[in-house]
PDB file of C-alpha atoms in Angstrom:
ATOM      1  CA  MET A   1      29.036   6.830  -0.985  1.00 78.00           C
ATOM      2  CA  GLU A   2      28.862   3.874  -3.552  1.00 85.00           C
ATOM      3  CA  VAL A   3      27.484   3.492  -6.735  1.00 87.00           C
ATOM      4  CA  ARG A   4      25.489   0.267  -5.608  1.00 88.00           C
ATOM      5  CA  GLN A   5      24.477   1.518  -2.092  1.00 90.00           C
ATOM      6  CA  LEU A   6      22.448   4.806  -4.665  1.00 91.00           C
ATOM      7  CA  GLN A   7      21.209   1.312  -6.597  1.00 90.00           C
ATOM      8  CA  PHE A   8      19.773  -0.492  -3.611  1.00 92.00           C
ATOM      9  CA  PHE A   9      17.925   3.014  -2.473  1.00 92.00           C
ATOM     10  CA  ARG A  10      16.714   3.366  -5.818  1.00 91.00           C
ATOM     11  CA  THR A  11      14.981   0.063  -6.297  1.00 91.00           C
ATOM     12  CA  LEU A  12      14.006   0.551  -2.613  1.00 91.00           C
ATOM     13  CA  ALA A  13      12.262   3.793  -2.977  1.00 91.00           C
ATOM     14  CA  GLU A  14      10.669   2.136  -6.076  1.00 88.00           C
ATOM     15  CA  GLU A  15       9.350  -0.803  -4.297  1.00 88.00           C
ATOM     16  CA  LEU A  16       9.346   0.251  -0.556  1.00 90.00           C
ATOM     17  CA  ASN A  17      10.056  -3.506   0.165  1.00 90.00           C
ATOM     18  CA  PHE A  18      13.101  -4.840   1.045  1.00 91.00           C
ATOM     19  CA  THR A  19      12.509  -8.878  -0.162  1.00 90.00           C
ATOM     20  CA  ARG A  20      11.602  -7.545  -3.571  1.00 90.00           C
ATOM     21  CA  THR A  21      14.094  -4.962  -3.470  1.00 90.00           C
ATOM     22  CA  ALA A  22      16.793  -7.919  -2.592  1.00 91.00           C
ATOM     23  CA  GLU A  23      15.346  -9.496  -5.286  1.00 90.00           C
ATOM     24  CA  ARG A  24      15.782  -7.275  -8.149  1.00 89.00           C
ATOM     25  CA  VAL A  25      18.754  -6.322  -7.215  1.00 88.00           C
ATOM     26  CA  HIS A  26      20.356 -10.040  -7.256  1.00 89.00           C
ATOM     27  CA  THR A  27      21.517  -9.988  -3.345  1.00 89.00           C
ATOM     28  CA  VAL A  28      20.254 -11.247   0.232  1.00 91.00           C
ATOM     29  CA  GLN A  29      17.986  -8.646   1.861  1.00 90.00           C
ATOM     30  CA  SER A  30      20.346  -8.687   4.982  1.00 91.00           C
ATOM     31  CA  ASN A  31      22.418  -6.925   2.831  1.00 90.00           C
ATOM     32  CA  VAL A  32      20.331  -4.322   1.238  1.00 91.00           C
ATOM     33  CA  THR A  33      19.583  -3.526   4.720  1.00 91.00           C
ATOM     34  CA  ALA A  34      22.976  -2.845   5.506  1.00 92.00           C
ATOM     35  CA  GLN A  35      23.704  -0.972   2.276  1.00 91.00           C
ATOM     36  CA  ILE A  36      20.960   1.684   3.154  1.00 92.00           C
ATOM     37  CA  LYS A  37      21.879   2.197   7.033  1.00 92.00           C
ATOM     38  CA  ALA A  38      24.856   3.000   5.662  1.00 92.00           C
ATOM     39  CA  LEU A  39      23.926   5.468   2.793  1.00 92.00           C
ATOM     40  CA  GLU A  40      21.944   6.996   6.029  1.00 92.00           C
ATOM     41  CA  ASP A  41      25.137   7.075   8.220  1.00 91.00           C
ATOM     42  CA  GLU A  42      26.399   9.069   5.918  1.00 91.00           C
ATOM     43  CA  LEU A  43      24.209  11.497   4.761  1.00 91.00           C
ATOM     44  CA  GLY A  44      22.935  11.731   8.289  1.00 91.00           C
ATOM     45  CA  SER A  45      19.879  11.068   7.748  1.00 90.00           C
ATOM     46  CA  PRO A  46      17.120   8.751   7.749  1.00 92.00           C
ATOM     47  CA  LEU A  47      15.935   7.838   4.047  1.00 93.00           C
ATOM     48  CA  PHE A  48      13.277   5.159   5.109  1.00 92.00           C
ATOM     49  CA  ASP A  49      10.597   4.996   7.720  1.00 91.00           C
ATOM     50  CA  ARG A  50       9.996   1.490   8.652  1.00 87.00           C
ATOM     51  CA  LEU A  51       6.738   1.390  10.406  1.00 81.00           C
ATOM     52  CA  GLY A  52       6.407  -2.861  11.086  1.00 77.00           C
ATOM     53  CA  ARG A  53       6.613  -4.400   7.800  1.00 78.00           C
ATOM     54  CA  THR A  54       5.521  -0.770   5.987  1.00 85.00           C
ATOM     55  CA  VAL A  55       8.956   1.250   4.497  1.00 89.00           C
ATOM     56  CA  LYS A  56       8.383   4.831   3.273  1.00 91.00           C
ATOM     57  CA  LEU A  57      10.575   7.165   2.157  1.00 92.00           C
ATOM     58  CA  THR A  58      11.416  10.233   4.554  1.00 92.00           C
ATOM     59  CA  ASP A  59      11.430  13.746   3.913  1.00 91.00           C
ATOM     60  CA  ALA A  60      14.914  13.403   3.687  1.00 92.00           C
ATOM     61  CA  GLY A  61      14.308  10.414   1.546  1.00 91.00           C
ATOM     62  CA  ARG A  62      12.054  11.944  -0.881  1.00 90.00           C
ATOM     63  CA  LEU A  63      14.832  14.765  -1.489  1.00 91.00           C
ATOM     64  CA  PHE A  64      17.679  12.793  -2.013  1.00 92.00           C
ATOM     65  CA  LEU A  65      16.178  10.599  -4.554  1.00 90.00           C
ATOM     66  CA  PRO A  66      16.167  13.034  -7.809  1.00 87.00           C
ATOM     67  CA  PHE A  67      19.884  13.215  -7.193  1.00 88.00           C
ATOM     68  CA  ALA A  68      20.581   9.824  -6.602  1.00 89.00           C
ATOM     69  CA  ILE A  69      18.515   8.882  -9.872  1.00 86.00           C
ATOM     70  CA  GLN A  70      20.465  12.026 -11.900  1.00 82.00           C
ATOM     71  CA  ALA A  71      23.909   9.928 -10.629  1.00 85.00           C
ATOM     72  CA  LEU A  72      23.181   6.376 -11.840  1.00 85.00           C
ATOM     73  CA  THR A  73      21.691   8.051 -14.811  1.00 79.00           C
ATOM     74  CA  ALA A  74      24.573   9.446 -15.897  1.00 77.00           C
ATOM     75  CA  MET A  75      26.681   6.828 -15.060  1.00 80.00           C
ATOM     76  CA  GLU A  76      24.802   4.224 -16.973  1.00 76.00           C
ATOM     77  CA  GLN A  77      24.302   6.894 -20.004  1.00 70.00           C
ATOM     78  CA  GLY A  78      28.072   6.984 -20.088  1.00 72.00           C
ATOM     79  CA  GLN A  79      28.307   3.268 -19.662  1.00 70.00           C
ATOM     80  CA  ASN A  80      26.620   3.141 -22.973  1.00 65.00           C
ATOM     81  CA  ALA A  81      28.167   5.886 -24.723  1.00 63.00           C
ATOM     82  CA  MET A  82      31.243   3.874 -24.475  1.00 64.00           C
ATOM     83  CA  GLN A  83      29.183   0.948 -26.283  1.00 59.00           C
ATOM     84  CA  ALA A  84      27.253   2.828 -28.861  1.00 53.00           C
ATOM     85  CA  GLY A  85      29.217   1.454 -31.679  1.00 57.00           C
ATOM     86  CA  SER A  86      27.824  -2.185 -29.947  1.00 65.00           C
ATOM     87  CA  GLU A  87      24.774  -4.159 -30.339  1.00 77.00           C
ATOM     88  CA  PRO A  88      22.026  -1.797 -27.611  1.00 84.00           C
ATOM     89  CA  SER A  89      22.347  -3.324 -24.314  1.00 84.00           C
ATOM     90  CA  GLY A  90      21.928  -2.147 -20.753  1.00 83.00           C
ATOM     91  CA  PRO A  91      18.998  -1.117 -19.126  1.00 88.00           C
ATOM     92  CA  LEU A  92      15.798   0.773 -20.705  1.00 91.00           C
ATOM     93  CA  ARG A  93      13.241   1.857 -18.284  1.00 91.00           C
ATOM     94  CA  ILE A  94       9.433   3.073 -19.712  1.00 92.00           C
ATOM     95  CA  GLY A  95       6.422   5.182 -18.455  1.00 89.00           C
ATOM     96  CA  ALA A  96       3.164   4.180 -20.306  1.00 88.00           C
ATOM     97  CA  PRO A  97      -0.356   4.508 -19.581  1.00 87.00           C
ATOM     98  CA  GLU A  98      -2.113   1.056 -18.651  1.00 86.00           C
ATOM     99  CA  SER A  99      -4.049   0.831 -21.869  1.00 88.00           C
ATOM    100  CA  VAL A 100      -0.528   1.361 -23.862  1.00 89.00           C
ATOM    101  CA  LEU A 101       0.840  -1.135 -22.201  1.00 89.00           C
ATOM    102  CA  THR A 102      -1.518  -3.669 -21.958  1.00 89.00           C
ATOM    103  CA  TYR A 103      -2.917  -3.513 -25.495  1.00 89.00           C
ATOM    104  CA  ARG A 104       0.036  -1.671 -27.506  1.00 89.00           C
ATOM    105  CA  LEU A 105       3.079  -2.876 -26.395  1.00 90.00           C
ATOM    106  CA  PRO A 106       3.184  -6.690 -25.975  1.00 91.00           C
ATOM    107  CA  GLU A 107       3.617  -7.102 -29.788  1.00 90.00           C
ATOM    108  CA  VAL A 108       6.219  -4.214 -29.384  1.00 92.00           C
ATOM    109  CA  VAL A 109       8.384  -5.651 -26.752  1.00 92.00           C
ATOM    110  CA  SER A 110       8.177  -9.181 -28.216  1.00 92.00           C
ATOM    111  CA  ALA A 111       9.466  -8.480 -31.275  1.00 93.00           C
ATOM    112  CA  TYR A 112      12.181  -5.939 -29.302  1.00 94.00           C
ATOM    113  CA  ARG A 113      13.373  -8.762 -27.238  1.00 93.00           C
ATOM    114  CA  LYS A 114      13.690 -11.400 -29.888  1.00 92.00           C
ATOM    115  CA  ARG A 115      16.216  -8.656 -31.996  1.00 92.00           C
ATOM    116  CA  TYR A 116      17.768  -7.105 -28.564  1.00 92.00           C
ATOM    117  CA  PRO A 117      18.169  -9.680 -26.210  1.00 92.00           C
ATOM    118  CA  LEU A 118      20.902  -7.774 -24.328  1.00 89.00           C
ATOM    119  CA  VAL A 119      18.686  -4.800 -23.233  1.00 92.00           C
ATOM    120  CA  GLU A 120      16.865  -4.976 -19.744  1.00 90.00           C
ATOM    121  CA  LEU A 121      13.048  -3.378 -20.173  1.00 91.00           C
ATOM    122  CA  ILE A 122      11.864  -1.659 -17.719  1.00 90.00           C
ATOM    123  CA  PHE A 123       7.697  -0.899 -17.372  1.00 89.00           C
ATOM    124  CA  ARG A 124       6.013   1.147 -15.554  1.00 84.00           C
ATOM    125  CA  PRO A 125       2.725   2.203 -15.365  1.00 81.00           C
ATOM    126  CA  THR A 126       1.966   5.853 -15.264  1.00 79.00           C
ATOM    127  CA  PHE A 127      -0.407   8.252 -15.684  1.00 69.00           C
ATOM    128  CA  ASP A 128       0.120  11.444 -18.126  1.00 63.00           C
ATOM    129  CA  SER A 129       0.160  13.726 -15.707  1.00 61.00           C
ATOM    130  CA  SER A 130       3.268  12.538 -13.628  1.00 67.00           C
ATOM    131  CA  LEU A 131       5.521  11.913 -17.002  1.00 72.00           C
ATOM    132  CA  CYS A 132       7.512  15.383 -16.733  1.00 72.00           C
ATOM    133  CA  ASN A 133       8.047  14.769 -13.600  1.00 74.00           C
ATOM    134  CA  THR A 134       9.540  11.235 -14.411  1.00 78.00           C
ATOM    135  CA  LEU A 135      11.377  12.325 -17.390  1.00 80.00           C
ATOM    136  CA  GLN A 136      12.778  15.410 -15.713  1.00 75.00           C
ATOM    137  CA  SER A 137      14.098  12.710 -12.835  1.00 74.00           C
ATOM    138  CA  GLY A 138      15.398  10.481 -14.981  1.00 77.00           C
ATOM    139  CA  SER A 139      13.392   7.730 -13.622  1.00 79.00           C
ATOM    140  CA  PHE A 140      12.282   7.181 -17.003  1.00 87.00           C
ATOM    141  CA  ASP A 141      14.604   6.907 -20.268  1.00 89.00           C
ATOM    142  CA  MET A 142      11.076   7.688 -21.886  1.00 91.00           C
ATOM    143  CA  ALA A 143       7.515   7.758 -21.695  1.00 90.00           C
ATOM    144  CA  ILE A 144       4.972   7.071 -23.827  1.00 91.00           C
ATOM    145  CA  LEU A 145       1.715  10.256 -22.929  1.00 89.00           C
ATOM    146  CA  MET A 146      -1.606  10.054 -24.758  1.00 89.00           C
ATOM    147  CA  ALA A 147      -2.283  14.111 -25.248  1.00 88.00           C
ATOM    148  CA  ASP A 148      -3.205  16.428 -27.521  1.00 87.00           C
ATOM    149  CA  ALA A 149       0.025  18.267 -27.383  1.00 86.00           C
ATOM    150  CA  VAL A 150       3.186  17.327 -25.593  1.00 84.00           C
ATOM    151  CA  PRO A 151       3.188  19.103 -22.072  1.00 78.00           C
ATOM    152  CA  SER A 152       6.433  21.145 -22.563  1.00 78.00           C
ATOM    153  CA  ARG A 153       9.181  22.616 -25.055  1.00 82.00           C
ATOM    154  CA  HIS A 154      12.106  20.402 -23.027  1.00 83.00           C
ATOM    155  CA  PHE A 155      10.896  17.435 -24.217  1.00 88.00           C
ATOM    156  CA  GLN A 156      11.260  15.544 -27.803  1.00 89.00           C
ATOM    157  CA  SER A 157       8.944  13.337 -29.194  1.00 91.00           C
ATOM    158  CA  ILE A 158       7.688  11.156 -31.560  1.00 92.00           C
ATOM    159  CA  ARG A 159       3.741  11.056 -32.696  1.00 91.00           C
ATOM    160  CA  LEU A 160       3.076   8.038 -32.850  1.00 90.00           C
ATOM    161  CA  ARG A 161      -0.998   7.323 -33.894  1.00 89.00           C
ATOM    162  CA  THR A 162      -4.535   8.758 -32.793  1.00 91.00           C
ATOM    163  CA  GLU A 163      -6.240   6.390 -30.796  1.00 92.00           C
ATOM    164  CA  ARG A 164     -10.038   6.109 -31.111  1.00 94.00           C
ATOM    165  CA  VAL A 165     -11.658   7.088 -27.688  1.00 95.00           C
ATOM    166  CA  PHE A 166     -15.379   5.998 -27.212  1.00 96.00           C
ATOM    167  CA  LEU A 167     -18.403   6.378 -24.430  1.00 96.00           C
ATOM    168  CA  ILE A 168     -19.309   3.144 -23.636  1.00 96.00           C
ATOM    169  CA  SER A 169     -22.651   1.655 -21.920  1.00 96.00           C
ATOM    170  CA  ASP A 170     -24.276  -1.781 -21.317  1.00 95.00           C
ATOM    171  CA  LEU A 171     -26.555  -3.136 -24.127  1.00 93.00           C
ATOM    172  CA  ASN A 172     -30.208  -1.909 -21.701  1.00 93.00           C
ATOM    173  CA  HIS A 173     -28.424   2.101 -20.915  1.00 95.00           C
ATOM    174  CA  PRO A 174     -31.581   4.256 -21.645  1.00 94.00           C
ATOM    175  CA  LEU A 175     -28.184   6.216 -23.662  1.00 95.00           C
ATOM    176  CA  ALA A 176     -27.997   3.293 -25.682  1.00 93.00           C
ATOM    177  CA  LYS A 177     -31.214   3.576 -27.234  1.00 91.00           C
ATOM    178  CA  GLN A 178     -30.853   7.330 -28.624  1.00 93.00           C
ATOM    179  CA  ARG A 179     -29.652   8.451 -31.985  1.00 94.00           C
ATOM    180  CA  ILE A 180     -27.078  10.817 -30.946  1.00 95.00           C
ATOM    181  CA  VAL A 181     -25.962  11.640 -27.478  1.00 96.00           C
ATOM    182  CA  LYS A 182     -24.753  14.803 -26.612  1.00 95.00           C
ATOM    183  CA  PRO A 183     -22.690  16.855 -23.868  1.00 96.00           C
ATOM    184  CA  ALA A 184     -26.262  17.373 -21.784  1.00 95.00           C
ATOM    185  CA  ASP A 185     -27.368  13.829 -21.609  1.00 96.00           C
ATOM    186  CA  MET A 186     -24.287  13.273 -19.398  1.00 96.00           C
ATOM    187  CA  ALA A 187     -26.150  15.389 -16.842  1.00 95.00           C
ATOM    188  CA  GLY A 188     -26.654  13.270 -14.383  1.00 94.00           C
ATOM    189  CA  GLN A 189     -25.437   9.776 -15.467  1.00 95.00           C
ATOM    190  CA  MET A 190     -23.104   8.072 -13.573  1.00 96.00           C
ATOM    191  CA  LEU A 191     -19.789   7.570 -14.845  1.00 96.00           C
ATOM    192  CA  LEU A 192     -16.888   4.944 -14.709  1.00 96.00           C
ATOM    193  CA  LEU A 193     -13.496   6.895 -14.995  1.00 95.00           C
ATOM    194  CA  THR A 194      -9.703   6.381 -15.057  1.00 92.00           C
ATOM    195  CA  GLU A 195      -8.112   8.395 -12.740  1.00 87.00           C
ATOM    196  CA  ALA A 196      -7.598  12.204 -12.447  1.00 84.00           C
ATOM    197  CA  GLY A 197      -4.412  12.014 -14.794  1.00 80.00           C
ATOM    198  CA  CYS A 198      -5.471  10.445 -17.445  1.00 87.00           C
ATOM    199  CA  GLY A 199      -5.494  12.821 -20.602  1.00 88.00           C
ATOM    200  CA  TYR A 200      -8.285  11.294 -22.474  1.00 92.00           C
ATOM    201  CA  ARG A 201     -10.695  11.553 -18.803  1.00 92.00           C
ATOM    202  CA  ALA A 202      -8.925  15.409 -18.801  1.00 91.00           C
ATOM    203  CA  LYS A 203     -10.696  15.795 -22.495  1.00 93.00           C
ATOM    204  CA  LEU A 204     -14.635  14.669 -21.372  1.00 95.00           C
ATOM    205  CA  ASP A 205     -14.011  16.561 -18.015  1.00 94.00           C
ATOM    206  CA  GLN A 206     -12.871  19.577 -19.662  1.00 93.00           C
ATOM    207  CA  VAL A 207     -15.861  19.236 -22.304  1.00 95.00           C
ATOM    208  CA  LEU A 208     -18.435  19.043 -19.558  1.00 95.00           C
ATOM    209  CA  ALA A 209     -16.801  21.726 -17.958  1.00 94.00           C
ATOM    210  CA  MET A 210     -17.169  24.336 -20.627  1.00 94.00           C
ATOM    211  CA  GLN A 211     -20.640  23.744 -20.912  1.00 94.00           C
ATOM    212  CA  ASN A 212     -21.368  23.627 -17.227  1.00 95.00           C
ATOM    213  CA  ILE A 213     -22.560  19.702 -17.351  1.00 95.00           C
ATOM    214  CA  ARG A 214     -22.877  17.973 -13.544  1.00 94.00           C
ATOM    215  CA  PRO A 215     -22.737  14.018 -14.102  1.00 93.00           C
ATOM    216  CA  GLY A 216     -24.619  12.523 -11.177  1.00 90.00           C
ATOM    217  CA  ASN A 217     -21.342  11.120  -9.916  1.00 90.00           C
ATOM    218  CA  VAL A 218     -17.939  10.004 -10.837  1.00 93.00           C
ATOM    219  CA  THR A 219     -16.168   6.633  -9.835  1.00 94.00           C
ATOM    220  CA  GLU A 220     -12.692   6.764 -10.078  1.00 94.00           C
ATOM    221  CA  PHE A 221     -10.944   3.470 -10.946  1.00 92.00           C
ATOM    222  CA  SER A 222      -6.920   2.758 -11.604  1.00 86.00           C
ATOM    223  CA  SER A 223      -7.892  -0.136 -13.679  1.00 89.00           C
ATOM    224  CA  VAL A 224      -9.418  -0.379 -17.044  1.00 92.00           C
ATOM    225  CA  GLU A 225     -10.319  -3.628 -17.156  1.00 92.00           C
ATOM    226  CA  ALA A 226     -12.425  -2.901 -13.666  1.00 94.00           C
ATOM    227  CA  ILE A 227     -14.348  -0.222 -15.698  1.00 95.00           C
ATOM    228  CA  LYS A 228     -15.309  -2.750 -18.787  1.00 95.00           C
ATOM    229  CA  GLN A 229     -16.457  -5.131 -15.752  1.00 95.00           C
ATOM    230  CA  CYS A 230     -18.609  -2.343 -14.174  1.00 95.00           C
ATOM    231  CA  VAL A 231     -19.812  -0.978 -17.331  1.00 96.00           C
ATOM    232  CA  ILE A 232     -20.858  -4.371 -17.952  1.00 94.00           C
ATOM    233  CA  ALA A 233     -23.165  -4.750 -14.596  1.00 94.00           C
ATOM    234  CA  GLY A 234     -24.749  -1.972 -15.691  1.00 94.00           C
ATOM    235  CA  MET A 235     -23.245   0.252 -12.993  1.00 95.00           C
ATOM    236  CA  GLY A 236     -22.731   3.382 -15.359  1.00 95.00           C
ATOM    237  CA  LEU A 237     -21.314   4.584 -18.705  1.00 97.00           C
ATOM    238  CA  GLY A 238     -17.364   4.272 -19.284  1.00 96.00           C
ATOM    239  CA  LEU A 239     -14.828   6.131 -21.256  1.00 97.00           C
ATOM    240  CA  LEU A 240     -12.090   3.845 -22.772  1.00 95.00           C
ATOM    241  CA  PRO A 241     -10.160   3.237 -26.281  1.00 94.00           C
ATOM    242  CA  ALA A 242     -11.345   1.421 -28.820  1.00 94.00           C
ATOM    243  CA  ILE A 243      -8.525  -0.371 -28.491  1.00 91.00           C
ATOM    244  CA  VAL A 244      -9.364  -1.416 -24.989  1.00 93.00           C
ATOM    245  CA  VAL A 245     -13.126  -2.230 -25.666  1.00 94.00           C
ATOM    246  CA  ALA A 246     -12.183  -4.126 -29.131  1.00 92.00           C
ATOM    247  CA  GLN A 247     -12.870  -7.268 -27.706  1.00 91.00           C
ATOM    248  CA  GLU A 248     -15.810  -7.121 -25.777  1.00 92.00           C
ATOM    249  CA  LEU A 249     -17.220  -5.314 -28.549  1.00 91.00           C
ATOM    250  CA  ARG A 250     -16.400  -8.628 -30.907  1.00 91.00           C
ATOM    251  CA  GLN A 251     -18.436 -10.172 -28.720  1.00 92.00           C
ATOM    252  CA  HIS A 252     -21.437  -8.015 -28.020  1.00 92.00           C
ATOM    253  CA  LYS A 253     -20.748  -6.967 -24.559  1.00 93.00           C
ATOM    254  CA  PHE A 254     -21.140  -3.150 -24.752  1.00 90.00           C
ATOM    255  CA  LYS A 255     -22.483  -0.360 -26.796  1.00 94.00           C
ATOM    256  CA  VAL A 256     -20.641   2.643 -28.573  1.00 95.00           C
ATOM    257  CA  LEU A 257     -22.818   5.214 -27.656  1.00 96.00           C
ATOM    258  CA  PRO A 258     -22.959   7.368 -30.515  1.00 95.00           C
ATOM    259  CA  TRP A 259     -21.223  10.436 -29.574  1.00 96.00           C
ATOM    260  CA  ALA A 260     -21.792  14.100 -30.859  1.00 95.00           C
ATOM    261  CA  GLY A 261     -19.697  16.486 -28.874  1.00 93.00           C
ATOM    262  CA  PRO A 262     -16.170  17.377 -29.475  1.00 94.00           C
ATOM    263  CA  SER A 263     -14.116  14.527 -30.362  1.00 94.00           C
ATOM    264  CA  LEU A 264     -12.441  12.921 -27.328  1.00 95.00           C
ATOM    265  CA  ASP A 265     -10.122  10.628 -29.746  1.00 95.00           C
ATOM    266  CA  ILE A 266      -6.596  11.386 -28.654  1.00 93.00           C
ATOM    267  CA  ALA A 267      -2.573  11.642 -29.724  1.00 92.00           C
ATOM    268  CA  THR A 268       0.093   8.872 -28.971  1.00 91.00           C
ATOM    269  CA  HIS A 269       3.283  10.130 -28.556  1.00 91.00           C
ATOM    270  CA  MET A 270       7.109   9.009 -27.745  1.00 92.00           C
ATOM    271  CA  LEU A 271       8.729  11.285 -25.089  1.00 91.00           C
ATOM    272  CA  TRP A 272      12.077  11.741 -24.086  1.00 90.00           C
ATOM    273  CA  HIS A 273      14.103  14.851 -22.170  1.00 86.00           C
ATOM    274  CA  GLU A 274      15.901  17.175 -24.676  1.00 85.00           C
ATOM    275  CA  ASP A 275      19.269  16.273 -22.641  1.00 80.00           C
ATOM    276  CA  LYS A 276      18.606  13.015 -22.743  1.00 81.00           C
ATOM    277  CA  TRP A 277      21.692  10.788 -24.800  1.00 81.00           C
ATOM    278  CA  ILE A 278      19.518   8.710 -27.223  1.00 85.00           C
ATOM    279  CA  SER A 279      21.190   5.441 -26.641  1.00 84.00           C
ATOM    280  CA  PRO A 280      21.458   2.356 -29.188  1.00 87.00           C
ATOM    281  CA  ALA A 281      18.640   0.592 -26.681  1.00 90.00           C
ATOM    282  CA  MET A 282      16.933   4.096 -26.903  1.00 91.00           C
ATOM    283  CA  ALA A 283      16.877   4.431 -30.695  1.00 91.00           C
ATOM    284  CA  ALA A 284      15.869   0.565 -31.515  1.00 93.00           C
ATOM    285  CA  PHE A 285      12.999   0.911 -29.754  1.00 94.00           C
ATOM    286  CA  GLN A 286      11.540   4.149 -30.923  1.00 93.00           C
ATOM    287  CA  ALA A 287      12.042   2.571 -34.258  1.00 92.00           C
ATOM    288  CA  LEU A 288       9.887  -0.315 -33.705  1.00 92.00           C
ATOM    289  CA  MET A 289       7.589   1.623 -31.464  1.00 91.00           C
ATOM    290  CA  GLN A 290       6.978   2.849 -34.745  1.00 88.00           C
ATOM    291  CA  GLU A 291       6.981   0.683 -36.815  1.00 86.00           C
ATOM    292  CA  LYS A 292       4.359  -1.594 -35.191  1.00 83.00           C
ATOM    293  CA  LEU A 293       2.152   1.330 -34.168  1.00 78.00           C
ATOM    294  CA  GLU A 294       1.699   2.224 -38.079  1.00 69.00           C
ATOM    295  CA  GLU A 295       0.706  -1.365 -38.700  1.00 60.00           C
ATOM    296  CA  ALA A 296      -1.683  -1.612 -35.802  1.00 62.00           C
ATOM    297  CA  GLU A 297      -5.190  -0.989 -36.200  1.00 58.00           C
ATOM    298  CA  THR A 298      -8.275  -0.981 -34.092  1.00 51.00           C
ATOM    299  CA  PRO A 299     -10.531  -3.891 -35.162  1.00 49.00           C
ATOM    300  CA  ARG A 300     -12.448  -2.172 -37.605  1.00 49.00           C
ATOM    301  CA  LEU A 301     -15.160  -4.957 -38.292  1.00 41.00           C
ATOM    302  CA  ALA A 302     -16.147  -5.117 -34.670  1.00 45.00           C
ATOM    303  CA  ILE A 303     -15.770  -1.170 -34.007  1.00 50.00           C
ATOM    304  CA  ALA A 304     -18.519  -1.090 -37.597  1.00 47.00           C
ATOM    305  CA  GLY A 305     -20.563  -3.048 -35.627  1.00 48.00           C
ATOM    306  CA  ALA A 306     -20.963  -1.665 -32.277  1.00 50.00           C
ATOM    307  CA  LEU A 307     -21.893   1.652 -33.999  1.00 52.00           C
ATOM    308  CA  ALA A 308     -24.558   0.363 -36.553  1.00 46.00           C
ATOM    309  CA  ARG A 309     -26.323  -2.052 -33.331  1.00 50.00           C
TER     310      ARG A 309
END
């Protein structure tokens, strides 16, 4: 069993596409196919189902994946440890919710690349509920979590900041005219929410469940941008962090509802497994994240104006 076979397997398990895998590992597609076939022959089980143009992990592939990731991670950590006194380098895999990836990380990434050009940053969008498994398996070196508390004692963490979270509506929605909006006002309402597993969506779900309040309908989206456009179109109420809707608030496209229920604001943490060796690349990213997110502020004028209207 060769290291490159494990590398090809891990990448193909992420991409589920031979062409994209070949591009990522800088080889030709036929080489990826040959190496995966050799690995399958050695293990005695097919790792992928090839159904026309569709590629899926088999049960054996899903079973083998965490062991392959752990082996590759251990080797990468060993290589990085030998270079601990040098400039940060090597791959750094980070998982984060879409809202953080899109609205908090670009400035951090830009500054990081300028300071540490030898580090290969790899970001993956993920929901808060799946972070424990990905950190445990070694798929991510660290992750950004939006939650009030760290979910496991096996993780080390740094609390970065608290994000304000708003219920928003189009300008003509009946609730936009009320002085206050209570949890009971959510009964029968059309809600446009992120998928289950999102930290701030879970807070609203908990509030409604504890008070036995049933919305009229819940439509789930994997994209915060889609939620914004549907709110503007008058399709229902949305729940999003203030940083996500700041531009639309400046443009007077939304109304922030004067929520009188339990706070929906949520903390943002940076997590890594307690057994994870903190490489120079990780340490540098952690320091820069703290620096930039402590400096970052949600545009106050836009929010104040939206709340006042």
